[in-house]
């Protein structure tokens, strides 16, 4: 243990994958070895088994595994036949992939603002963004709400707006598999839901992985075909131009093991989040969860005074506590996406959040003592800095 003036400064991880490994024991190693010995690295039985279990877990009719969360979004857009010049509404306060996939098709991402309390798409800004797209002569066809940091977007408000405007809703649930919205579990909302199994997501594999969930059989069949070069009834029958986006058998086998403890991990994350909120909400702005919803807590993100953020992070770091900024630069400020339109009412909340959000260590194995250290350090940093 490292100490400085009686304070424990032992470095702690931001996400503790080692603790999960200890819990699962040799099960994952055995599963990997089994596939190495069998040799069916592509489309082994574990892939279909995982798809069945993922669909059952959330209550979706179909699951189509693929290579990563970005492809999950892209495959859905391909199946939805997104065309050049069409507009898709999405937040700017998100990971780049959300808008990137729209640009793949020569379509136009139109950026909308988020709510200051949930960090998720603001329904009023969605309406402004739809109007902006129309003013620019673009044809809005869909919305990609993001379930940022694990919390489902405000679908009760977003779905009726999309429906009234004839837009499909593709959920970017890269961070939120395992979460629940009052209208249903993540995976059962909108036309389709894209999930990522990147290692740091709530359900992560040992590399890249993703899945698309949908209740639409035809859409699922199209996405499955697209994920293997537009394959038809036969392996060498190509009925559409697709891509190569399969989930490796080894990753599926790893996810099958992790899925057995996933519900328990979500509950552990929820306890960590509740404790953070109880001990920090008088000090900083803590995340709000919509009533009747449950977040998967991919991140626990607070807002600190923007002029204090760098010092706070350094103060935590000196005490062995990692923290991170998701996201320091919103997409409409990025070189790649800065020329795309934003909703006519602007993105003031997005701008503010980029300057003041701070994510704290969050994982199901965060022990009480470690959490107390984090809370104490946050209190010390902000009271000292406020003085
Ligand atoms: C991680 C992430 C993605 C992309 O997932 P990958 O598996 O890394 O391709 C897309 N959208 C959001 C919001 C993400 O956080």
CSV table of C-alpha atoms and ligand atoms in Angstrom, one decimal:
chain,number,residue,atom,x,y,z
A,1,UNK,CA,0.0,0.0,0.0
A,2,UNK,CA,1.3,3.5,-0.9
A,3,UNK,CA,0.7,6.2,1.6
A,4,UNK,CA,1.2,9.9,1.6
A,5,UNK,CA,0.5,11.9,4.9
A,6,UNK,CA,-1.5,8.9,6.1
A,7,UNK,CA,-3.7,8.8,3.0
A,8,UNK,CA,-3.8,5.6,0.9
A,9,UNK,CA,-2.6,6.5,-2.5
A,10,UNK,CA,-2.3,3.0,-4.0
A,11,UNK,CA,-3.3,3.2,-7.7
A,12,UNK,CA,-6.7,1.7,-8.4
A,13,UNK,CA,-8.0,0.7,-11.9
A,14,UNK,CA,-10.8,2.7,-13.7
A,15,UNK,CA,-12.4,-0.6,-14.7
A,16,UNK,CA,-11.3,-3.7,-12.8
A,17,UNK,CA,-11.3,-6.6,-15.4
A,18,UNK,CA,-8.9,-8.6,-13.2
A,19,UNK,CA,-11.5,-8.9,-10.4
A,20,UNK,CA,-14.0,-10.3,-12.9
A,21,UNK,CA,-11.4,-12.8,-14.2
A,22,UNK,CA,-10.9,-14.0,-10.6
A,23,UNK,CA,-14.7,-14.4,-10.2
A,24,UNK,CA,-15.2,-16.4,-13.4
A,25,UNK,CA,-12.2,-18.5,-12.6
A,26,UNK,CA,-10.9,-20.8,-15.3
A,27,UNK,CA,-14.2,-20.9,-17.2
A,28,UNK,CA,-13.2,-18.4,-19.9
A,29,UNK,CA,-9.8,-20.0,-20.4
A,30,UNK,CA,-11.4,-23.4,-20.8
A,31,UNK,CA,-13.8,-22.0,-23.3
A,32,UNK,CA,-11.1,-20.4,-25.4
A,33,UNK,CA,-8.9,-23.5,-25.3
A,34,UNK,CA,-11.9,-25.6,-26.4
A,35,UNK,CA,-12.3,-23.5,-29.5
A,36,UNK,CA,-8.6,-23.5,-30.2
A,37,UNK,CA,-8.6,-27.3,-30.1
A,38,UNK,CA,-11.8,-27.5,-32.2
A,39,UNK,CA,-10.6,-25.0,-34.7
A,40,UNK,CA,-14.0,-23.5,-35.8
A,41,UNK,CA,-12.9,-19.9,-35.2
A,42,UNK,CA,-15.6,-18.6,-37.5
A,43,UNK,CA,-19.3,-19.3,-37.0
A,44,UNK,CA,-18.8,-22.0,-34.3
A,45,UNK,CA,-21.9,-23.1,-32.4
A,46,UNK,CA,-21.2,-20.5,-29.6
A,47,UNK,CA,-22.2,-17.7,-32.0
A,48,UNK,CA,-25.8,-18.9,-32.5
A,49,UNK,CA,-26.0,-19.9,-28.9
A,50,UNK,CA,-25.0,-16.4,-27.8
A,51,UNK,CA,-27.5,-14.8,-30.2
A,52,UNK,CA,-30.3,-16.8,-28.6
A,53,UNK,CA,-29.2,-15.9,-25.1
A,54,UNK,CA,-28.8,-12.2,-25.8
A,55,UNK,CA,-32.3,-12.1,-27.4
A,56,UNK,CA,-33.7,-14.0,-24.4
A,57,UNK,CA,-31.9,-11.8,-21.9
A,58,UNK,CA,-33.6,-8.6,-23.1
A,59,UNK,CA,-36.7,-10.0,-24.7
A,60,UNK,CA,-35.9,-9.1,-28.3
A,61,UNK,CA,-37.1,-11.5,-31.1
A,62,UNK,CA,-33.9,-11.6,-33.0
A,63,UNK,CA,-30.2,-11.0,-32.4
A,64,UNK,CA,-27.5,-10.8,-35.1
A,65,UNK,CA,-24.0,-10.9,-33.8
A,66,UNK,CA,-21.3,-8.9,-35.6
A,67,UNK,CA,-17.8,-7.7,-35.4
A,68,UNK,CA,-18.2,-4.5,-33.3
A,69,UNK,CA,-20.7,-1.9,-32.2
A,70,UNK,CA,-19.9,0.4,-35.0
A,71,UNK,CA,-20.7,-2.3,-37.6
A,72,UNK,CA,-23.9,-3.0,-35.6
A,73,UNK,CA,-25.0,0.5,-36.3
A,74,UNK,CA,-23.8,0.4,-39.9
A,75,UNK,CA,-25.5,-2.9,-40.7
A,76,UNK,CA,-28.8,-1.6,-39.4
A,77,UNK,CA,-28.4,1.5,-41.6
A,78,UNK,CA,-27.5,-0.6,-44.6
A,79,UNK,CA,-30.6,-2.7,-44.0
A,80,UNK,CA,-32.7,0.4,-43.5
A,81,UNK,CA,-31.4,1.6,-46.9
A,82,UNK,CA,-30.0,4.9,-45.8
A,83,UNK,CA,-29.2,7.0,-48.9
A,84,UNK,CA,-27.0,9.9,-49.8
A,85,UNK,CA,-28.5,13.3,-49.0
A,86,UNK,CA,-30.9,11.9,-46.4
A,87,UNK,CA,-30.6,13.3,-42.8
A,88,UNK,CA,-30.3,11.3,-39.6
A,89,UNK,CA,-30.7,13.1,-36.3
A,90,UNK,CA,-28.2,12.2,-33.6
A,91,UNK,CA,-26.5,13.8,-30.6
A,92,UNK,CA,-23.2,15.5,-30.8
A,93,UNK,CA,-22.3,14.6,-27.2
A,94,UNK,CA,-21.4,10.9,-27.9
A,95,UNK,CA,-18.7,8.7,-29.2
A,96,UNK,CA,-17.7,9.4,-32.9
A,97,UNK,CA,-19.2,6.1,-34.2
A,98,UNK,CA,-22.8,7.4,-33.8
A,99,UNK,CA,-22.3,10.0,-36.6
A,100,UNK,CA,-19.6,8.2,-38.4
A,101,UNK,CA,-21.9,5.4,-39.6
A,102,UNK,CA,-24.3,8.0,-41.1
A,103,UNK,CA,-21.4,9.6,-43.0
A,104,UNK,CA,-20.5,6.1,-44.4
A,105,UNK,CA,-23.6,6.4,-46.6
A,106,UNK,CA,-23.1,9.9,-47.8
A,107,UNK,CA,-26.1,10.8,-45.6
A,108,UNK,CA,-26.0,13.8,-43.3
A,109,UNK,CA,-25.9,13.6,-39.5
A,110,UNK,CA,-27.8,16.6,-38.0
A,111,UNK,CA,-26.7,17.2,-34.5
A,112,UNK,CA,-29.1,17.8,-31.7
A,113,UNK,CA,-28.6,18.8,-28.1
A,114,UNK,CA,-28.9,16.7,-24.9
A,115,UNK,CA,-30.4,17.2,-21.5
A,116,UNK,CA,-28.2,18.6,-18.7
A,117,UNK,CA,-29.3,16.0,-16.1
A,118,UNK,CA,-29.3,12.8,-18.1
A,119,UNK,CA,-26.8,13.7,-20.8
A,120,UNK,CA,-29.2,12.1,-23.3
A,121,UNK,CA,-31.0,13.5,-26.4
A,122,UNK,CA,-33.3,16.5,-25.7
A,123,UNK,CA,-36.7,15.9,-27.3
A,124,UNK,CA,-37.2,19.7,-27.9
A,125,UNK,CA,-33.9,19.8,-29.7
A,126,UNK,CA,-34.8,16.8,-31.7
A,127,UNK,CA,-37.8,18.8,-33.0
A,128,UNK,CA,-35.6,21.7,-33.8
A,129,UNK,CA,-33.2,19.4,-35.6
A,130,UNK,CA,-35.9,18.0,-37.8
A,131,UNK,CA,-37.0,21.5,-38.7
A,132,UNK,CA,-33.4,22.5,-39.4
A,133,UNK,CA,-33.0,19.5,-41.7
A,134,UNK,CA,-36.1,20.4,-43.6
A,135,UNK,CA,-34.9,24.1,-43.9
A,136,UNK,CA,-31.7,22.8,-45.5
A,137,UNK,CA,-33.6,20.8,-48.0
A,138,UNK,CA,-32.6,17.5,-46.5
A,139,UNK,CA,-35.0,14.6,-46.1
A,140,UNK,CA,-34.9,13.4,-42.4
A,141,UNK,CA,-35.4,9.6,-42.4
A,142,UNK,CA,-34.3,8.5,-38.9
A,143,UNK,CA,-33.0,9.2,-35.4
A,144,UNK,CA,-30.2,7.6,-33.6
A,145,UNK,CA,-30.7,8.3,-29.9
A,146,UNK,CA,-27.7,7.2,-27.7
A,147,UNK,CA,-28.1,5.6,-24.3
A,148,UNK,CA,-25.2,7.6,-23.0
A,149,UNK,CA,-23.2,6.2,-20.0
A,150,UNK,CA,-25.7,3.3,-19.8
A,151,UNK,CA,-28.9,5.1,-19.3
A,152,UNK,CA,-31.7,4.6,-21.9
A,153,UNK,CA,-32.6,7.8,-23.7
A,154,UNK,CA,-36.0,9.4,-23.0
A,155,UNK,CA,-37.9,7.1,-25.5
A,156,UNK,CA,-41.3,8.0,-24.0
A,157,UNK,CA,-40.8,11.5,-25.5
A,158,UNK,CA,-38.5,10.7,-28.5
A,159,UNK,CA,-40.6,7.8,-30.0
A,160,UNK,CA,-43.8,9.9,-30.6
A,161,UNK,CA,-41.7,12.7,-32.2
A,162,UNK,CA,-40.1,10.3,-34.5
A,163,UNK,CA,-43.4,8.6,-35.3
A,164,UNK,CA,-45.1,12.0,-36.0
A,165,UNK,CA,-42.3,12.8,-38.5
A,166,UNK,CA,-42.2,9.4,-40.1
A,167,UNK,CA,-38.7,8.6,-38.8
A,168,UNK,CA,-37.3,5.2,-37.8
A,169,UNK,CA,-35.5,5.0,-34.5
A,170,UNK,CA,-32.2,3.1,-34.3
A,171,UNK,CA,-31.0,2.9,-30.7
A,172,UNK,CA,-27.2,3.3,-30.1
A,173,UNK,CA,-27.1,1.1,-27.1
A,174,UNK,CA,-23.3,0.5,-27.3
A,175,UNK,CA,-23.1,1.4,-23.6
A,176,UNK,CA,-26.5,0.3,-22.3
A,177,UNK,CA,-27.1,-3.4,-22.8
A,178,UNK,CA,-28.6,-4.6,-19.6
A,179,UNK,CA,-30.4,-1.4,-18.9
A,180,UNK,CA,-34.2,-1.0,-18.6
A,181,UNK,CA,-36.5,1.8,-19.7
A,182,UNK,CA,-40.0,2.1,-18.4
A,183,UNK,CA,-41.3,1.1,-21.9
A,184,UNK,CA,-39.1,-2.0,-22.1
A,185,UNK,CA,-35.7,-3.4,-21.8
A,186,UNK,CA,-32.8,-2.1,-24.0
A,187,UNK,CA,-32.9,-4.2,-27.1
A,188,UNK,CA,-36.7,-4.0,-27.5
A,189,UNK,CA,-37.1,-0.3,-28.3
A,190,UNK,CA,-37.1,1.3,-31.8
A,191,UNK,CA,-36.7,-0.5,-35.1
A,192,UNK,CA,-33.4,-2.0,-34.0
A,193,UNK,CA,-30.8,-1.7,-31.3
A,194,UNK,CA,-27.0,-1.7,-31.7
A,195,UNK,CA,-24.8,-3.0,-28.9
A,196,UNK,CA,-21.0,-3.0,-28.5
A,197,UNK,CA,-19.0,-5.7,-26.6
A,198,UNK,CA,-15.8,-3.6,-26.6
A,199,UNK,CA,-13.9,-4.6,-23.4
A,200,UNK,CA,-14.8,-1.5,-21.4
A,201,UNK,CA,-18.5,-1.7,-22.0
A,202,UNK,CA,-20.8,-3.2,-19.4
A,203,UNK,CA,-20.8,-6.5,-21.2
A,204,UNK,CA,-17.4,-6.7,-22.8
A,205,UNK,CA,-15.5,-9.4,-24.6
A,206,UNK,CA,-11.7,-9.9,-25.1
A,207,UNK,CA,-11.5,-7.8,-28.2
A,208,UNK,CA,-14.1,-6.3,-30.5
A,209,UNK,CA,-17.7,-7.6,-30.8
A,210,UNK,CA,-21.2,-6.4,-31.3
A,211,UNK,CA,-24.9,-7.4,-31.8
A,212,UNK,CA,-28.0,-5.9,-33.4
A,213,UNK,CA,-31.3,-6.7,-31.7
A,214,UNK,CA,-34.7,-6.3,-33.4
A,215,UNK,CA,-38.2,-7.6,-33.3
A,216,UNK,CA,-38.4,-7.4,-37.1
A,217,UNK,CA,-37.7,-10.8,-38.7
A,218,UNK,CA,-37.1,-9.5,-42.2
A,219,UNK,CA,-34.7,-6.7,-41.0
A,220,UNK,CA,-32.8,-9.4,-39.0
A,221,UNK,CA,-32.5,-11.7,-42.0
A,222,UNK,CA,-31.3,-8.7,-44.2
A,223,UNK,CA,-28.7,-7.7,-41.5
A,224,UNK,CA,-27.5,-11.3,-41.2
A,225,UNK,CA,-27.0,-11.6,-44.9
A,226,UNK,CA,-25.2,-8.2,-45.0
A,227,UNK,CA,-22.8,-9.3,-42.3
A,228,UNK,CA,-21.6,-12.1,-44.5
A,229,UNK,CA,-21.1,-10.4,-47.9
A,230,UNK,CA,-24.8,-10.2,-48.7
A,231,UNK,CA,-25.0,-14.0,-48.7
A,232,UNK,CA,-28.2,-15.6,-50.1
A,233,UNK,CA,-29.5,-19.1,-49.5
A,234,UNK,CA,-26.1,-20.6,-50.4
A,235,UNK,CA,-22.6,-19.7,-49.2
A,236,UNK,CA,-21.5,-18.6,-52.7
A,237,UNK,CA,-24.8,-16.9,-53.6
A,238,UNK,CA,-24.6,-13.1,-53.2
A,239,UNK,CA,-27.9,-11.3,-53.3
A,240,UNK,CA,-26.7,-7.9,-52.1
A,241,UNK,CA,-23.5,-6.1,-51.5
A,242,UNK,CA,-22.7,-6.4,-47.9
A,243,UNK,CA,-19.6,-6.6,-45.7
A,244,UNK,CA,-17.6,-9.0,-43.6
A,245,UNK,CA,-18.7,-8.4,-40.0
A,246,UNK,CA,-18.9,-11.6,-38.0
A,247,UNK,CA,-18.4,-12.2,-34.3
A,248,UNK,CA,-15.5,-14.6,-33.7
A,249,UNK,CA,-16.4,-17.9,-32.0
A,250,UNK,CA,-13.9,-17.2,-29.3
A,251,UNK,CA,-15.5,-13.9,-28.4
A,252,UNK,CA,-19.0,-15.5,-28.4
A,253,UNK,CA,-17.7,-18.2,-26.0
A,254,UNK,CA,-16.3,-15.5,-23.7
A,255,UNK,CA,-19.5,-13.6,-23.8
A,256,UNK,CA,-21.6,-16.7,-22.9
A,257,UNK,CA,-19.6,-17.1,-19.7
A,258,UNK,CA,-19.8,-13.4,-18.9
A,259,UNK,CA,-23.5,-13.4,-19.5
A,260,UNK,CA,-24.1,-15.8,-16.7
A,261,UNK,CA,-23.0,-13.2,-14.1
A,262,UNK,CA,-24.2,-10.1,-16.1
A,263,UNK,CA,-27.4,-9.4,-14.2
A,264,UNK,CA,-25.6,-9.6,-10.9
A,265,UNK,CA,-23.0,-7.2,-12.2
A,266,UNK,CA,-25.6,-4.7,-13.3
A,267,UNK,CA,-27.1,-4.8,-9.8
A,268,UNK,CA,-23.6,-4.3,-8.3
A,269,UNK,CA,-23.0,-1.3,-10.6
A,270,UNK,CA,-26.4,0.1,-9.5
A,271,UNK,CA,-25.3,-0.1,-5.9
A,272,UNK,CA,-22.0,1.6,-6.6
A,273,UNK,CA,-23.9,4.4,-8.4
A,274,UNK,CA,-26.5,4.8,-5.7
A,275,UNK,CA,-23.7,5.2,-3.1
A,276,UNK,CA,-21.8,7.7,-5.3
A,277,UNK,CA,-25.0,9.7,-5.7
A,278,UNK,CA,-25.8,9.6,-2.0
A,279,UNK,CA,-22.3,10.8,-1.0
A,280,UNK,CA,-21.6,13.4,-3.8
A,281,UNK,CA,-24.9,15.0,-4.8
A,282,UNK,CA,-24.5,17.9,-2.2
A,283,UNK,CA,-21.1,18.6,-3.8
A,284,UNK,CA,-21.4,18.2,-7.5
A,285,UNK,CA,-24.1,17.6,-10.1
A,286,UNK,CA,-24.7,13.8,-10.2
A,287,UNK,CA,-26.5,11.9,-13.0
A,288,UNK,CA,-30.3,11.6,-12.8
A,289,UNK,CA,-32.0,8.4,-13.9
A,290,UNK,CA,-35.5,8.7,-15.4
A,291,UNK,CA,-38.2,7.4,-13.2
A,292,UNK,CA,-38.9,3.7,-13.8
A,293,UNK,CA,-35.6,3.3,-15.6
A,294,UNK,CA,-32.4,1.5,-14.7
A,295,UNK,CA,-29.0,2.4,-16.1
A,296,UNK,CA,-26.3,-0.2,-16.9
A,297,UNK,CA,-23.8,2.4,-15.6
A,298,UNK,CA,-21.2,2.1,-18.3
A,299,UNK,CA,-19.9,5.3,-16.7
A,300,UNK,CA,-20.6,7.3,-13.6
A,301,UNK,CA,-20.3,10.9,-14.7
A,302,UNK,CA,-20.6,14.0,-12.6
A,303,UNK,CA,-20.3,17.7,-13.5
A,304,UNK,CA,-17.7,19.8,-11.7
A,305,UNK,CA,-17.0,23.5,-12.2
A,306,UNK,CA,-15.3,23.7,-15.6
A,307,UNK,CA,-12.4,25.9,-14.2
A,308,UNK,CA,-11.7,23.3,-11.6
A,309,UNK,CA,-11.9,20.1,-13.6
A,310,UNK,CA,-8.2,19.8,-14.6
A,311,UNK,CA,-7.1,20.4,-11.0
A,312,UNK,CA,-9.7,18.0,-9.6
A,313,UNK,CA,-8.4,15.2,-12.0
A,314,UNK,CA,-4.8,15.9,-10.9
A,315,UNK,CA,-5.8,15.9,-7.3
A,316,UNK,CA,-7.4,12.5,-7.8
A,317,UNK,CA,-4.5,11.2,-9.8
A,318,UNK,CA,-2.1,12.1,-7.0
A,319,UNK,CA,-4.1,9.9,-4.7
A,320,UNK,CA,-4.0,7.0,-7.1
A,321,UNK,CA,-7.5,7.6,-8.5
A,322,UNK,CA,-8.0,7.6,-12.3
A,323,UNK,CA,-10.8,9.7,-13.8
A,324,UNK,CA,-11.7,10.4,-17.4
A,325,UNK,CA,-13.5,12.9,-19.6
A,326,UNK,CA,-16.2,11.5,-21.9
A,327,UNK,CA,-16.3,13.5,-24.1
A,328,UNK,CA,-14.0,16.5,-24.2
A,329,UNK,CA,-14.8,17.5,-27.8
A,330,UNK,CA,-18.4,17.0,-29.0
A,331,UNK,CA,-18.8,15.7,-32.6
A,332,UNK,CA,-19.9,19.0,-34.1
A,333,UNK,CA,-16.5,20.5,-33.0
A,334,UNK,CA,-14.5,17.6,-34.6
A,335,UNK,CA,-12.7,18.2,-37.8
A,336,UNK,CA,-14.4,15.2,-39.4
A,337,UNK,CA,-18.0,16.3,-38.5
A,338,UNK,CA,-17.8,20.0,-37.9
A,339,UNK,CA,-19.3,20.9,-41.3
A,340,UNK,CA,-22.6,19.0,-40.7
A,341,UNK,CA,-25.6,20.9,-39.5
A,342,UNK,CA,-26.7,21.4,-35.9
A,343,UNK,CA,-30.3,22.0,-34.7
A,344,UNK,CA,-31.2,25.7,-35.2
A,345,UNK,CA,-31.5,26.3,-31.4
A,346,UNK,CA,-27.9,25.4,-31.0
A,347,UNK,CA,-26.2,22.9,-28.7
A,348,UNK,CA,-25.6,24.9,-25.5
A,349,UNK,CA,-25.8,21.9,-23.1
A,350,UNK,CA,-23.5,19.8,-25.2
A,351,UNK,CA,-20.9,22.7,-25.1
A,352,UNK,CA,-21.3,23.0,-21.3
A,353,UNK,CA,-21.0,19.3,-20.7
A,354,UNK,CA,-17.8,19.0,-22.8
A,355,UNK,CA,-16.3,21.5,-20.4
A,356,UNK,CA,-17.4,20.1,-17.1
A,357,UNK,CA,-18.1,16.3,-17.1
A,358,UNK,CA,-15.9,14.0,-15.2
A,359,UNK,CA,-16.3,10.2,-15.0
A,360,UNK,CA,-15.2,8.3,-11.9
A,361,UNK,CA,-14.1,4.7,-11.6
A,362,UNK,CA,-17.1,2.5,-12.2
A,363,UNK,CA,-17.3,-1.3,-12.2
A,364,UNK,CA,-19.1,-4.1,-10.4
A,365,UNK,CA,-16.1,-4.9,-8.2
A,366,UNK,CA,-15.5,-1.4,-6.7
A,367,UNK,CA,-15.2,-2.1,-3.0
A,368,UNK,CA,-16.6,0.2,-0.3
A,369,UNK,CA,-13.2,1.3,0.9
A,370,UNK,CA,-12.1,2.2,-2.6
A,371,UNK,CA,-15.3,4.1,-3.2
A,372,UNK,CA,-14.8,5.9,0.1
A,373,UNK,CA,-11.3,7.0,-1.0
A,374,UNK,CA,-12.8,8.4,-4.2
A,375,UNK,CA,-15.6,10.2,-2.5
A,376,UNK,CA,-13.2,11.6,0.1
A,377,UNK,CA,-10.7,12.7,-2.6
A,378,UNK,CA,-13.6,14.4,-4.5
A,379,UNK,CA,-14.7,16.3,-1.4
A,380,UNK,CA,-11.1,17.3,-0.5
A,381,UNK,CA,-10.4,18.4,-4.1
A,382,UNK,CA,-13.5,20.5,-4.5
A,383,UNK,CA,-13.6,22.0,-1.0
A,384,UNK,CA,-9.9,22.8,-1.2
A,385,UNK,CA,-10.2,24.3,-4.7
A,386,UNK,CA,-13.3,26.2,-3.6
A,387,UNK,CA,-11.4,27.8,-0.8
B,1,LIG,C1,-18.4,2.2,-28.0
B,1,LIG,C2,-19.4,2.9,-28.8
B,1,LIG,C3,-19.7,2.7,-30.1
B,1,LIG,C4,-18.9,1.8,-31.0
B,1,LIG,O1,-18.7,0.5,-30.5
B,1,LIG,P1,-17.4,-0.3,-31.0
B,1,LIG,O2,-17.7,-1.7,-30.6
B,1,LIG,O3,-16.2,0.3,-30.3
B,1,LIG,O4,-17.3,-0.2,-32.5
B,1,LIG,C5,-20.8,3.4,-30.7
B,1,LIG,N1,-21.5,4.3,-30.0
B,1,LIG,C6,-21.2,4.6,-28.7
B,1,LIG,C7,-22.1,5.5,-28.0
B,1,LIG,C8,-20.2,3.9,-28.0
B,1,LIG,O5,-19.9,4.2,-26.8
